[in-house]
Amino acid sequence: MITFINPSTEKPYIRFQSLYQDALANDQRGIEAISVSSYDLKTNEVEARYVNLKYITDNEWIFFSNYNSPKAQQFSAHKQVSALIFWPSINTQIRIKALISKTSIEFSDMHFKSRSKEKNALAISSNQSQNIDSFDEVEMNFHQTLKSMTTDTVRPDFWGGFSLIPYYFEFWQGHKNRLNKRHTFEQKGGEWEERFLQP
Amino acid sequence: MITFINPSTEKPYIRFQSLYQDALANDQRGIEAISVSSYDLKTNEVEARYVNLKYITDNEWIFFSNYNSPKAQQFSAHKQVSALIFWPSINTQIRIKALISKTSIEFSDMHFKSRSKEKNALAISSNQSQNIDSFDEVEMNFHQTLKSMTTDTVRPDFWGGFSLIPYYFEFWQGHKNRLNKRHTFEQKGGEWEERFLQP
């Protein structure tokens, strides 16, 4: 589930929320899963992974991650990313281009405090995407951290939010015979320019 | 559905096929939908979209598209892409890095012949991703093309297959408390190097 906090009332945001409600009503599994694609300036490789979109507040789309992870390093060197959503339950794809940056310390603290002790133990114990010898080692680190945690345990500096600010939306709806409907919004000088694209 | 034609028997391919069978047995919707992310060397933007993976033959992953589309232009200027799959029914994500190229003319012809007249009419009539005034215009172009088609209608040069050859796989399986299991295979000197990553 995505939490909406005073979301923008601009046209593509309204459209997004309406499709989200449709997908929810159609029991879409993994509705908060969005794929975020980034470019690695060191290796010249495109990489993509799913993240859980937790909040939409004003025009920001927020998820959380380890700030030392490979994706965090990619985001800081090349701030343009793509986000992609597919909800088969309503045969809808949403394509976004956005700029990415870290959320405020306050927002990261707020979200960290709202999470279960177990999820936070994992955020603290995992050196995300580093090699490890076995899954047993992952479990051992986790259980040691969990045992050591108290009610005073605070968010570590290396974990927090990322905020996407979209500048391009495509709403793609599948249709019979591949006559798919494609409707785009592109930010140009503070306005959203609308277009229809051929399928 | 994906059609497997003599797929590679190397370890990551075997693993993929086994997960595919699991997802199929769990009624995964849109099982052939994979997101392909590419880099646009002209605009320095990452873009992503879903495509339907139609075939896996030997070590090639094949889908079809318009060769004049923006993604086709991106693939030809920057051949490295990322492919991403998420099957919520088995809580599994598969991340791939690959090189992309056009399939043979024979393979594209073979697939074109196997498709319905309606799908081919769309492939012929749509100037993919170009602006259009309305959806009515899309429908009109489609119906005019469909009416003009005969049994002799051949594949147009601007439509055909793309083949991904993966050089990196990550199999990600969701687990309680985010203790997700991550297992990677990277091609190094003709061998697949295996690793486990921290969640």
mmCIF file of C-alpha atoms in Angstrom:
data_model
loop_
_atom_site.group_PDB
_atom_site.id
_atom_site.type_symbol
_atom_site.label_atom_id
_atom_site.label_comp_id
_atom_site.label_asym_id
_atom_site.label_seq_id
_atom_site.Cartn_x
_atom_site.Cartn_y
_atom_site.Cartn_z
ATOM 1 C CA MET A 1 0.000 0.000 0.000
ATOM 2 C CA ILE A 2 1.082 3.572 -0.729
ATOM 3 C CA THR A 3 0.361 6.325 1.828
ATOM 4 C CA PHE A 4 -0.837 9.570 0.222
ATOM 5 C CA ILE A 5 -0.039 12.738 2.244
ATOM 6 C CA ASN A 6 -1.531 15.864 0.626
ATOM 7 C CA PRO A 7 -0.667 14.659 -2.875
ATOM 8 C CA SER A 8 -0.372 17.159 -5.710
ATOM 9 C CA THR A 9 -3.671 17.907 -7.453
ATOM 10 C CA GLU A 10 -2.014 18.377 -10.835
ATOM 11 C CA LYS A 11 -3.546 16.340 -13.650
ATOM 12 C CA PRO A 12 -1.110 13.379 -13.891
ATOM 13 C CA TYR A 13 -1.174 12.929 -10.083
ATOM 14 C CA ILE A 14 -4.990 12.832 -10.037
ATOM 15 C CA ARG A 15 -4.920 10.302 -12.873
ATOM 16 C CA PHE A 16 -2.387 8.186 -10.987
ATOM 17 C CA GLN A 17 -4.468 8.121 -7.810
ATOM 18 C CA SER A 18 -7.573 7.121 -9.715
ATOM 19 C CA LEU A 19 -5.755 4.194 -11.400
ATOM 20 C CA TYR A 20 -4.287 3.184 -8.016
ATOM 21 C CA GLN A 21 -7.804 2.996 -6.565
ATOM 22 C CA ASP A 22 -8.944 0.855 -9.538
ATOM 23 C CA ALA A 23 -6.013 -1.538 -9.108
ATOM 24 C CA LEU A 24 -6.663 -1.771 -5.355
ATOM 25 C CA ALA A 25 -10.339 -2.550 -5.999
ATOM 26 C CA ASN A 26 -9.162 -5.303 -8.370
ATOM 27 C CA ASP A 27 -6.991 -6.931 -5.680
ATOM 28 C CA GLN A 28 -3.700 -6.054 -7.361
ATOM 29 C CA ARG A 29 -0.894 -7.894 -5.580
ATOM 30 C CA GLY A 30 2.342 -6.015 -4.883
ATOM 31 C CA ILE A 31 0.624 -2.715 -5.705
ATOM 32 C CA GLU A 32 3.440 -0.671 -4.107
ATOM 33 C CA ALA A 33 6.195 -2.391 -6.144
ATOM 34 C CA ILE A 34 7.757 -0.016 -8.661
ATOM 35 C CA SER A 35 10.842 -0.636 -10.684
ATOM 36 C CA VAL A 36 13.479 2.082 -10.567
ATOM 37 C CA SER A 37 16.095 2.138 -13.336
ATOM 38 C CA SER A 38 19.312 4.071 -12.994
ATOM 39 C CA TYR A 39 22.517 4.629 -14.906
ATOM 40 C CA ASP A 40 25.922 3.732 -13.516
ATOM 41 C CA LEU A 41 28.328 6.399 -14.756
ATOM 42 C CA LYS A 42 31.357 4.305 -13.714
ATOM 43 C CA THR A 43 30.454 1.179 -15.693
ATOM 44 C CA ASN A 44 28.093 2.738 -18.299
ATOM 45 C CA GLU A 45 25.471 0.166 -17.369
ATOM 46 C CA VAL A 46 21.740 0.553 -16.899
ATOM 47 C CA GLU A 47 20.482 -1.260 -13.802
ATOM 48 C CA ALA A 48 16.939 -1.784 -12.542
ATOM 49 C CA ARG A 49 15.349 -3.160 -9.380
ATOM 50 C CA TYR A 50 12.011 -3.121 -7.589
ATOM 51 C CA VAL A 51 11.488 -0.909 -4.568
ATOM 52 C CA ASN A 52 8.420 -0.392 -2.397
ATOM 53 C CA LEU A 53 6.873 3.014 -2.950
ATOM 54 C CA LYS A 54 5.823 4.034 0.580
ATOM 55 C CA TYR A 55 4.560 7.622 0.282
ATOM 56 C CA ILE A 56 3.366 10.167 -2.233
ATOM 57 C CA THR A 57 3.494 13.605 -0.654
ATOM 58 C CA ASP A 58 2.925 16.718 -2.773
ATOM 59 C CA ASN A 59 4.881 15.903 -5.977
ATOM 60 C CA GLU A 60 7.397 13.530 -4.325
ATOM 61 C CA TRP A 61 7.398 9.749 -4.581
ATOM 62 C CA ILE A 62 9.280 8.278 -1.633
ATOM 63 C CA PHE A 63 10.941 4.926 -0.936
ATOM 64 C CA PHE A 64 13.660 3.878 1.515
ATOM 65 C CA SER A 65 17.013 2.222 1.079
ATOM 66 C CA ASN A 66 20.559 1.847 2.261
ATOM 67 C CA TYR A 67 22.501 5.016 1.318
ATOM 68 C CA ASN A 68 25.713 3.019 0.721
ATOM 69 C CA SER A 69 24.104 0.579 -1.715
ATOM 70 C CA PRO A 70 25.125 0.458 -5.391
ATOM 71 C CA LYS A 71 21.851 2.122 -6.426
ATOM 72 C CA ALA A 72 22.404 5.007 -3.978
ATOM 73 C CA GLN A 73 25.835 5.598 -5.508
ATOM 74 C CA GLN A 74 24.289 5.532 -8.998
ATOM 75 C CA PHE A 75 21.572 8.034 -7.965
ATOM 76 C CA SER A 76 24.112 10.460 -6.554
ATOM 77 C CA ALA A 77 26.274 10.460 -9.724
ATOM 78 C CA HIS A 78 23.379 10.518 -12.260
ATOM 79 C CA LYS A 79 20.200 11.983 -10.801
ATOM 80 C CA GLN A 80 17.861 11.147 -13.657
ATOM 81 C CA VAL A 81 16.001 7.851 -13.242
ATOM 82 C CA SER A 82 13.026 6.044 -14.676
ATOM 83 C CA ALA A 83 10.214 4.479 -12.644
ATOM 84 C CA LEU A 84 7.861 1.867 -14.028
ATOM 85 C CA ILE A 85 4.673 0.320 -12.721
ATOM 86 C CA PHE A 86 2.592 -2.488 -14.190
ATOM 87 C CA TRP A 87 -0.746 -3.510 -12.738
ATOM 88 C CA PRO A 88 -1.965 -6.565 -14.691
ATOM 89 C CA SER A 89 -5.280 -6.485 -12.765
ATOM 90 C CA ILE A 90 -6.267 -3.376 -14.757
ATOM 91 C CA ASN A 91 -3.884 -3.945 -17.710
ATOM 92 C CA THR A 92 -2.192 -0.623 -17.043
ATOM 93 C CA GLN A 93 1.423 0.449 -17.272
ATOM 94 C CA ILE A 94 2.690 3.762 -15.920
ATOM 95 C CA ARG A 95 6.057 5.080 -17.121
ATOM 96 C CA ILE A 96 7.739 7.912 -15.307
ATOM 97 C CA LYS A 97 10.949 9.887 -15.765
ATOM 98 C CA ALA A 98 12.129 11.698 -12.661
ATOM 99 C CA LEU A 99 14.973 13.340 -10.780
ATOM 100 C CA ILE A 100 16.014 11.683 -7.535
ATOM 101 C CA SER A 101 17.460 13.018 -4.276
ATOM 102 C CA LYS A 102 17.545 12.115 -0.579
ATOM 103 C CA THR A 103 14.537 13.013 1.579
ATOM 104 C CA SER A 104 14.939 15.182 4.675
ATOM 105 C CA ILE A 105 16.454 13.692 7.827
ATOM 106 C CA GLU A 106 13.123 14.360 9.596
ATOM 107 C CA PHE A 107 11.134 12.349 7.050
ATOM 108 C CA SER A 108 13.560 9.405 7.273
ATOM 109 C CA ASP A 109 13.427 9.513 11.101
ATOM 110 C CA MET A 110 9.625 9.624 11.056
ATOM 111 C CA HIS A 111 9.405 6.570 8.798
ATOM 112 C CA PHE A 112 12.085 4.631 10.703
ATOM 113 C CA LYS A 113 10.146 5.122 13.951
ATOM 114 C CA SER A 114 6.944 3.825 12.324
ATOM 115 C CA ARG A 115 8.517 0.513 11.280
ATOM 116 C CA SER A 116 8.664 -2.778 13.141
ATOM 117 C CA LYS A 117 11.731 -3.585 15.251
ATOM 118 C CA GLU A 118 12.419 -6.520 12.915
ATOM 119 C CA LYS A 119 12.500 -4.422 9.736
ATOM 120 C CA ASN A 120 14.779 -1.900 11.425
ATOM 121 C CA ALA A 121 17.090 -4.646 12.671
ATOM 122 C CA LEU A 122 17.518 -5.703 9.050
ATOM 123 C CA ALA A 123 18.134 -2.097 7.909
ATOM 124 C CA ILE A 124 20.883 -1.826 10.545
ATOM 125 C CA SER A 125 22.435 -5.281 10.144
ATOM 126 C CA SER A 126 22.597 -5.535 6.358
ATOM 127 C CA ASN A 127 25.500 -4.162 4.387
ATOM 128 C CA GLN A 128 23.246 -4.033 1.337
ATOM 129 C CA SER A 129 24.423 -5.802 -1.840
ATOM 130 C CA GLN A 130 27.815 -6.739 -0.396
ATOM 131 C CA ASN A 131 28.917 -10.322 -0.913
ATOM 132 C CA ILE A 132 28.282 -12.797 1.859
ATOM 133 C CA ASP A 133 29.276 -16.427 2.225
ATOM 134 C CA SER A 134 25.856 -17.820 3.026
ATOM 135 C CA PHE A 135 22.292 -16.971 3.936
ATOM 136 C CA ASP A 136 23.011 -18.354 7.455
ATOM 137 C CA GLU A 137 25.420 -15.471 7.969
ATOM 138 C CA VAL A 138 22.676 -12.980 7.002
ATOM 139 C CA GLU A 139 20.340 -14.553 9.563
ATOM 140 C CA MET A 140 23.005 -14.555 12.292
ATOM 141 C CA ASN A 141 23.816 -10.836 11.784
ATOM 142 C CA PHE A 142 20.115 -10.049 11.863
ATOM 143 C CA HIS A 143 19.412 -11.945 15.094
ATOM 144 C CA GLN A 144 22.447 -10.455 16.866
ATOM 145 C CA THR A 145 21.319 -6.927 15.908
ATOM 146 C CA LEU A 146 17.728 -7.619 16.898
ATOM 147 C CA LYS A 147 18.858 -8.816 20.349
ATOM 148 C CA SER A 148 20.979 -5.700 20.901
ATOM 149 C CA MET A 149 18.203 -3.227 19.997
ATOM 150 C CA THR A 150 16.508 -1.108 22.650
ATOM 151 C CA THR A 151 13.680 1.454 22.504
ATOM 152 C CA ASP A 152 16.429 4.102 22.145
ATOM 153 C CA THR A 153 17.864 2.630 18.950
ATOM 154 C CA VAL A 154 17.906 5.396 16.355
ATOM 155 C CA ARG A 155 17.999 5.378 12.585
ATOM 156 C CA PRO A 156 21.527 4.821 11.302
ATOM 157 C CA ASP A 157 22.889 7.561 9.009
ATOM 158 C CA PHE A 158 23.324 5.068 6.175
ATOM 159 C CA TRP A 159 19.611 4.328 5.841
ATOM 160 C CA GLY A 160 16.857 6.701 4.707
ATOM 161 C CA GLY A 161 14.477 7.929 2.065
ATOM 162 C CA PHE A 162 14.827 8.754 -1.590
ATOM 163 C CA SER A 163 12.413 11.103 -3.278
ATOM 164 C CA LEU A 164 11.531 10.964 -6.963
ATOM 165 C CA ILE A 165 10.140 14.113 -8.571
ATOM 166 C CA PRO A 166 8.533 13.127 -11.886
ATOM 167 C CA TYR A 167 8.847 15.358 -14.956
ATOM 168 C CA TYR A 168 7.269 12.913 -17.435
ATOM 169 C CA PHE A 169 4.351 10.454 -17.173
ATOM 170 C CA GLU A 170 3.002 7.958 -19.664
ATOM 171 C CA PHE A 171 -0.257 6.189 -18.893
ATOM 172 C CA TRP A 172 -0.511 3.089 -21.054
ATOM 173 C CA GLN A 173 -3.686 1.050 -21.113
ATOM 174 C CA GLY A 174 -3.780 -2.267 -22.935
ATOM 175 C CA HIS A 175 -6.540 -2.647 -25.496
ATOM 176 C CA LYS A 176 -7.801 -5.331 -27.906
ATOM 177 C CA ASN A 177 -5.532 -6.112 -30.916
ATOM 178 C CA ARG A 178 -2.689 -4.143 -29.273
ATOM 179 C CA LEU A 179 -4.544 -0.872 -30.012
ATOM 180 C CA ASN A 180 -3.130 0.323 -26.698
ATOM 181 C CA LYS A 181 -3.991 3.767 -25.402
ATOM 182 C CA ARG A 182 -0.980 5.936 -24.593
ATOM 183 C CA HIS A 183 -1.367 9.305 -22.952
ATOM 184 C CA THR A 184 1.644 11.380 -21.858
ATOM 185 C CA PHE A 185 2.251 14.409 -19.664
ATOM 186 C CA GLU A 186 5.530 16.277 -19.867
ATOM 187 C CA GLN A 187 6.525 19.165 -17.655
ATOM 188 C CA LYS A 188 7.420 22.222 -19.750
ATOM 189 C CA GLY A 189 7.911 25.600 -18.068
ATOM 190 C CA GLY A 190 5.753 24.770 -15.066
ATOM 191 C CA GLU A 191 2.903 23.327 -17.173
ATOM 192 C CA TRP A 192 2.076 19.723 -18.057
ATOM 193 C CA GLU A 193 2.005 19.274 -21.829
ATOM 194 C CA GLU A 194 -0.384 16.458 -22.840
ATOM 195 C CA ARG A 195 -0.033 14.192 -25.862
ATOM 196 C CA PHE A 196 -1.390 10.950 -27.292
ATOM 197 C CA LEU A 197 1.063 8.446 -28.759
ATOM 198 C CA GLN A 198 0.636 5.756 -31.380
ATOM 199 C CA PRO A 199 0.529 2.232 -29.941
ATOM 200 C CA MET B 1 3.426 -17.363 -22.031
ATOM 201 C CA ILE B 2 7.057 -17.737 -23.074
ATOM 202 C CA THR B 3 7.996 -20.347 -25.715
ATOM 203 C CA PHE B 4 11.200 -22.220 -24.862
ATOM 204 C CA ILE B 5 13.117 -23.544 -27.914
ATOM 205 C CA ASN B 6 16.169 -25.613 -26.885
ATOM 206 C CA PRO B 7 17.002 -23.253 -24.027
ATOM 207 C CA SER B 8 20.532 -23.142 -22.650
ATOM 208 C CA THR B 9 21.166 -25.690 -19.907
ATOM 209 C CA GLU B 10 23.581 -23.410 -18.063
ATOM 210 C CA LYS B 11 22.821 -22.946 -14.373
ATOM 211 C CA PRO B 12 21.027 -19.541 -14.389
ATOM 212 C CA TYR B 13 18.828 -20.614 -17.327
ATOM 213 C CA ILE B 14 17.785 -23.815 -15.542
ATOM 214 C CA ARG B 15 17.005 -21.776 -12.438
ATOM 215 C CA PHE B 16 14.934 -19.335 -14.492
ATOM 216 C CA GLN B 17 12.879 -22.104 -16.090
ATOM 217 C CA SER B 18 12.158 -23.689 -12.744
ATOM 218 C CA LEU B 19 10.930 -20.356 -11.279
ATOM 219 C CA TYR B 20 8.842 -19.772 -14.426
ATOM 220 C CA GLN B 21 7.126 -23.136 -13.894
ATOM 221 C CA ASP B 22 6.435 -22.229 -10.240
ATOM 222 C CA ALA B 23 4.930 -18.859 -11.203
ATOM 223 C CA LEU B 24 2.823 -20.526 -13.900
ATOM 224 C CA ALA B 25 1.538 -23.087 -11.380
ATOM 225 C CA ASN B 26 0.614 -20.160 -9.110
ATOM 226 C CA ASP B 27 -1.490 -18.498 -11.838
ATOM 227 C CA GLN B 28 0.857 -15.545 -12.290
ATOM 228 C CA ARG B 29 -0.850 -12.950 -14.497
ATOM 229 C CA GLY B 30 1.217 -11.239 -17.192
ATOM 230 C CA ILE B 31 3.967 -13.844 -16.768
ATOM 231 C CA GLU B 32 5.657 -12.845 -20.057
ATOM 232 C CA ALA B 33 5.840 -9.126 -19.133
ATOM 233 C CA ILE B 34 9.423 -8.016 -18.574
ATOM 234 C CA SER B 35 10.631 -4.494 -18.162
ATOM 235 C CA VAL B 36 13.526 -3.463 -20.384
ATOM 236 C CA SER B 37 15.519 -0.386 -19.357
ATOM 237 C CA SER B 38 17.792 1.403 -21.781
ATOM 238 C CA TYR B 39 19.961 4.494 -21.913
ATOM 239 C CA ASP B 40 19.390 7.299 -24.373
ATOM 240 C CA LEU B 41 22.827 8.580 -25.358
ATOM 241 C CA LYS B 42 21.318 11.718 -26.965
ATOM 242 C CA THR B 43 19.374 12.924 -23.904
ATOM 243 C CA ASN B 44 21.334 11.095 -21.155
ATOM 244 C CA GLU B 45 18.071 9.673 -19.849
ATOM 245 C CA VAL B 46 17.255 6.201 -18.594
ATOM 246 C CA GLU B 47 13.944 4.926 -19.960
ATOM 247 C CA ALA B 48 12.037 1.743 -19.165
ATOM 248 C CA ARG B 49 8.990 -0.007 -20.571
ATOM 249 C CA TYR B 50 7.362 -3.438 -20.462
ATOM 250 C CA VAL B 51 7.664 -5.796 -23.402
ATOM 251 C CA ASN B 52 6.307 -9.300 -23.905
ATOM 252 C CA LEU B 53 9.063 -11.885 -23.811
ATOM 253 C CA LYS B 54 7.995 -14.339 -26.532
ATOM 254 C CA TYR B 55 10.871 -16.836 -26.839
ATOM 255 C CA ILE B 56 13.908 -18.147 -25.041
ATOM 256 C CA THR B 57 16.112 -19.997 -27.499
ATOM 257 C CA ASP B 58 19.589 -21.138 -26.474
ATOM 258 C CA ASN B 59 20.914 -18.098 -24.517
ATOM 259 C CA GLU B 60 18.736 -15.496 -26.311
ATOM 260 C CA TRP B 61 15.656 -13.791 -24.877
ATOM 261 C CA ILE B 62 13.486 -12.523 -27.725
ATOM 262 C CA PHE B 63 10.737 -9.920 -28.003
ATOM 263 C CA PHE B 64 9.367 -7.936 -30.968
ATOM 264 C CA SER B 65 8.996 -4.267 -31.663
ATOM 265 C CA ASN B 66 8.999 -1.467 -34.191
ATOM 266 C CA TYR B 67 12.601 -0.890 -35.368
ATOM 267 C CA ASN B 68 12.003 2.874 -35.740
ATOM 268 C CA SER B 69 10.697 3.347 -32.188
ATOM 269 C CA PRO B 70 12.596 5.431 -29.618
ATOM 270 C CA LYS B 71 13.685 2.281 -27.753
ATOM 271 C CA ALA B 72 15.080 0.730 -30.953
ATOM 272 C CA GLN B 73 17.166 3.865 -31.495
ATOM 273 C CA GLN B 74 18.386 3.709 -27.901
ATOM 274 C CA PHE B 75 19.328 0.003 -28.253
ATOM 275 C CA SER B 76 21.350 0.672 -31.389
ATOM 276 C CA ALA B 77 23.383 3.513 -29.811
ATOM 277 C CA HIS B 78 23.889 1.861 -26.373
ATOM 278 C CA LYS B 79 23.663 -1.931 -26.551
ATOM 279 C CA GLN B 80 23.736 -2.634 -22.831
ATOM 280 C CA VAL B 81 20.279 -2.932 -21.230
ATOM 281 C CA SER B 82 18.696 -4.222 -18.080
ATOM 282 C CA ALA B 83 15.715 -6.578 -17.911
ATOM 283 C CA LEU B 84 13.591 -7.022 -14.817
ATOM 284 C CA ILE B 85 10.859 -9.460 -13.881
ATOM 285 C CA PHE B 86 8.676 -9.553 -10.795
ATOM 286 C CA TRP B 87 6.298 -12.414 -10.091
ATOM 287 C CA PRO B 88 4.324 -11.508 -6.940
ATOM 288 C CA SER B 89 2.661 -14.960 -6.967
ATOM 289 C CA ILE B 90 5.986 -16.488 -5.862
ATOM 290 C CA ASN B 91 7.490 -13.273 -4.390
ATOM 291 C CA THR B 92 10.404 -13.472 -6.789
ATOM 292 C CA GLN B 93 12.318 -10.808 -8.649
ATOM 293 C CA ILE B 94 14.797 -11.589 -11.436
ATOM 294 C CA ARG B 95 17.315 -8.920 -12.455
ATOM 295 C CA ILE B 96 19.270 -9.287 -15.659
ATOM 296 C CA LYS B 97 21.943 -7.267 -17.416
ATOM 297 C CA ALA B 98 22.300 -8.028 -21.113
ATOM 298 C CA LEU B 99 23.514 -6.941 -24.529
ATOM 299 C CA ILE B 100 20.837 -6.402 -27.151
ATOM 300 C CA SER B 101 20.773 -6.795 -30.933
ATOM 301 C CA LYS B 102 18.283 -7.515 -33.723
ATOM 302 C CA THR B 103 17.276 -11.137 -34.360
ATOM 303 C CA SER B 104 17.753 -12.712 -37.776
ATOM 304 C CA ILE B 105 15.368 -11.808 -40.616
ATOM 305 C CA GLU B 106 14.270 -15.470 -40.701
ATOM 306 C CA PHE B 107 13.286 -15.470 -37.027
ATOM 307 C CA SER B 108 11.293 -12.244 -37.404
ATOM 308 C CA ASP B 109 9.530 -13.622 -40.511
ATOM 309 C CA MET B 110 8.712 -16.873 -38.720
ATOM 310 C CA HIS B 111 7.134 -15.031 -35.792
ATOM 311 C CA PHE B 112 5.249 -12.550 -37.992
ATOM 312 C CA LYS B 113 3.657 -15.465 -39.900
ATOM 313 C CA SER B 114 2.551 -17.086 -36.625
ATOM 314 C CA ARG B 115 0.619 -13.996 -35.467
ATOM 315 C CA SER B 116 -3.021 -13.061 -36.000
ATOM 316 C CA LYS B 117 -3.936 -10.790 -38.927
ATOM 317 C CA GLU B 118 -5.128 -8.195 -36.380
ATOM 318 C CA LYS B 119 -1.826 -8.024 -34.490
ATOM 319 C CA ASN B 120 0.069 -7.709 -37.760
ATOM 320 C CA ALA B 121 -2.274 -4.977 -39.010
ATOM 321 C CA LEU B 122 -1.338 -3.001 -35.894
ATOM 322 C CA ALA B 123 2.392 -3.653 -36.405
ATOM 323 C CA ILE B 124 2.054 -2.303 -39.951
ATOM 324 C CA SER B 125 -0.286 0.626 -39.245
ATOM 325 C CA SER B 126 1.333 2.093 -36.128
ATOM 326 C CA ASN B 127 4.151 4.578 -36.341
ATOM 327 C CA GLN B 128 5.134 3.599 -32.805
ATOM 328 C CA SER B 129 5.452 6.367 -30.192
ATOM 329 C CA GLN B 130 4.805 9.176 -32.674
ATOM 330 C CA ASN B 131 2.286 11.798 -31.613
ATOM 331 C CA ILE B 132 -1.277 11.435 -32.790
ATOM 332 C CA ASP B 133 -4.277 13.715 -32.401
ATOM 333 C CA SER B 134 -6.669 11.154 -31.002
ATOM 334 C CA PHE B 135 -7.269 7.485 -30.332
ATOM 335 C CA ASP B 136 -9.921 7.552 -33.115
ATOM 336 C CA GLU B 137 -7.131 8.196 -35.617
ATOM 337 C CA VAL B 138 -5.245 5.111 -34.305
ATOM 338 C CA GLU B 139 -8.373 2.997 -34.814
ATOM 339 C CA MET B 140 -9.002 4.390 -38.300
ATOM 340 C CA ASN B 141 -5.421 3.648 -39.468
ATOM 341 C CA PHE B 142 -5.710 0.148 -38.030
ATOM 342 C CA HIS B 143 -9.001 -0.680 -39.740
ATOM 343 C CA GLN B 144 -7.849 0.677 -43.112
ATOM 344 C CA THR B 145 -4.692 -1.454 -42.920
ATOM 345 C CA LEU B 146 -6.625 -4.528 -41.804
ATOM 346 C CA LYS B 147 -8.998 -4.180 -44.783
ATOM 347 C CA SER B 148 -6.086 -3.900 -47.250
ATOM 348 C CA MET B 149 -4.256 -7.001 -45.987
ATOM 349 C CA THR B 150 -4.128 -10.199 -48.030
ATOM 350 C CA THR B 151 -2.608 -13.623 -47.400
ATOM 351 C CA ASP B 152 0.466 -12.331 -49.264
ATOM 352 C CA THR B 153 1.105 -9.453 -46.843
ATOM 353 C CA VAL B 154 4.685 -9.776 -45.622
ATOM 354 C CA ARG B 155 6.481 -8.462 -42.571
ATOM 355 C CA PRO B 156 7.493 -4.832 -43.015
ATOM 356 C CA ASP B 157 11.228 -4.106 -42.661
ATOM 357 C CA PHE B 158 10.555 -1.768 -39.733
ATOM 358 C CA TRP B 159 9.172 -4.497 -37.466
ATOM 359 C CA GLY B 160 11.043 -7.469 -36.000
ATOM 360 C CA GLY B 161 12.736 -9.166 -33.095
ATOM 361 C CA PHE B 162 15.241 -8.048 -30.519
ATOM 362 C CA SER B 163 17.438 -10.554 -28.748
ATOM 363 C CA LEU B 164 18.841 -10.055 -25.256
ATOM 364 C CA ILE B 165 21.919 -12.066 -24.306
ATOM 365 C CA PRO B 166 22.249 -11.919 -20.500
ATOM 366 C CA TYR B 167 25.660 -11.640 -18.851
ATOM 367 C CA TYR B 168 24.371 -11.125 -15.291
ATOM 368 C CA PHE B 169 21.458 -12.633 -13.332
ATOM 369 C CA GLU B 170 20.199 -11.915 -9.855
ATOM 370 C CA PHE B 171 17.533 -14.174 -8.366
ATOM 371 C CA TRP B 172 15.855 -12.362 -5.473
ATOM 372 C CA GLN B 173 13.382 -14.155 -3.270
ATOM 373 C CA GLY B 174 11.410 -12.239 -0.669
ATOM 374 C CA HIS B 175 11.625 -13.598 2.871
ATOM 375 C CA LYS B 176 10.186 -12.722 6.301
ATOM 376 C CA ASN B 177 11.484 -9.469 7.914
ATOM 377 C CA ARG B 178 13.097 -8.471 4.604
ATOM 378 C CA LEU B 179 15.725 -11.201 5.044
ATOM 379 C CA ASN B 180 15.531 -11.581 1.272
ATOM 380 C CA LYS B 181 17.631 -14.209 -0.485
ATOM 381 C CA ARG B 182 19.824 -12.839 -3.260
ATOM 382 C CA HIS B 183 21.800 -15.138 -5.509
ATOM 383 C CA THR B 184 23.796 -13.825 -8.490
ATOM 384 C CA PHE B 185 25.464 -15.301 -11.559
ATOM 385 C CA GLU B 186 27.961 -13.263 -13.540
ATOM 386 C CA GLN B 187 29.596 -14.363 -16.744
ATOM 387 C CA LYS B 188 33.385 -14.236 -16.434
ATOM 388 C CA GLY B 189 35.559 -15.793 -19.131
ATOM 389 C CA GLY B 190 32.899 -18.221 -20.327
ATOM 390 C CA GLU B 191 31.995 -19.347 -16.769
ATOM 391 C CA TRP B 192 29.141 -18.227 -14.499
ATOM 392 C CA GLU B 193 30.542 -16.894 -11.221
ATOM 393 C CA GLU B 194 28.053 -17.391 -8.366
ATOM 394 C CA ARG B 195 27.644 -15.147 -5.321
ATOM 395 C CA PHE B 196 25.246 -14.466 -2.473
ATOM 396 C CA LEU B 197 24.425 -10.847 -1.616
ATOM 397 C CA GLN B 198 23.289 -9.205 1.606
ATOM 398 C CA PRO B 199 19.595 -8.259 1.609
#
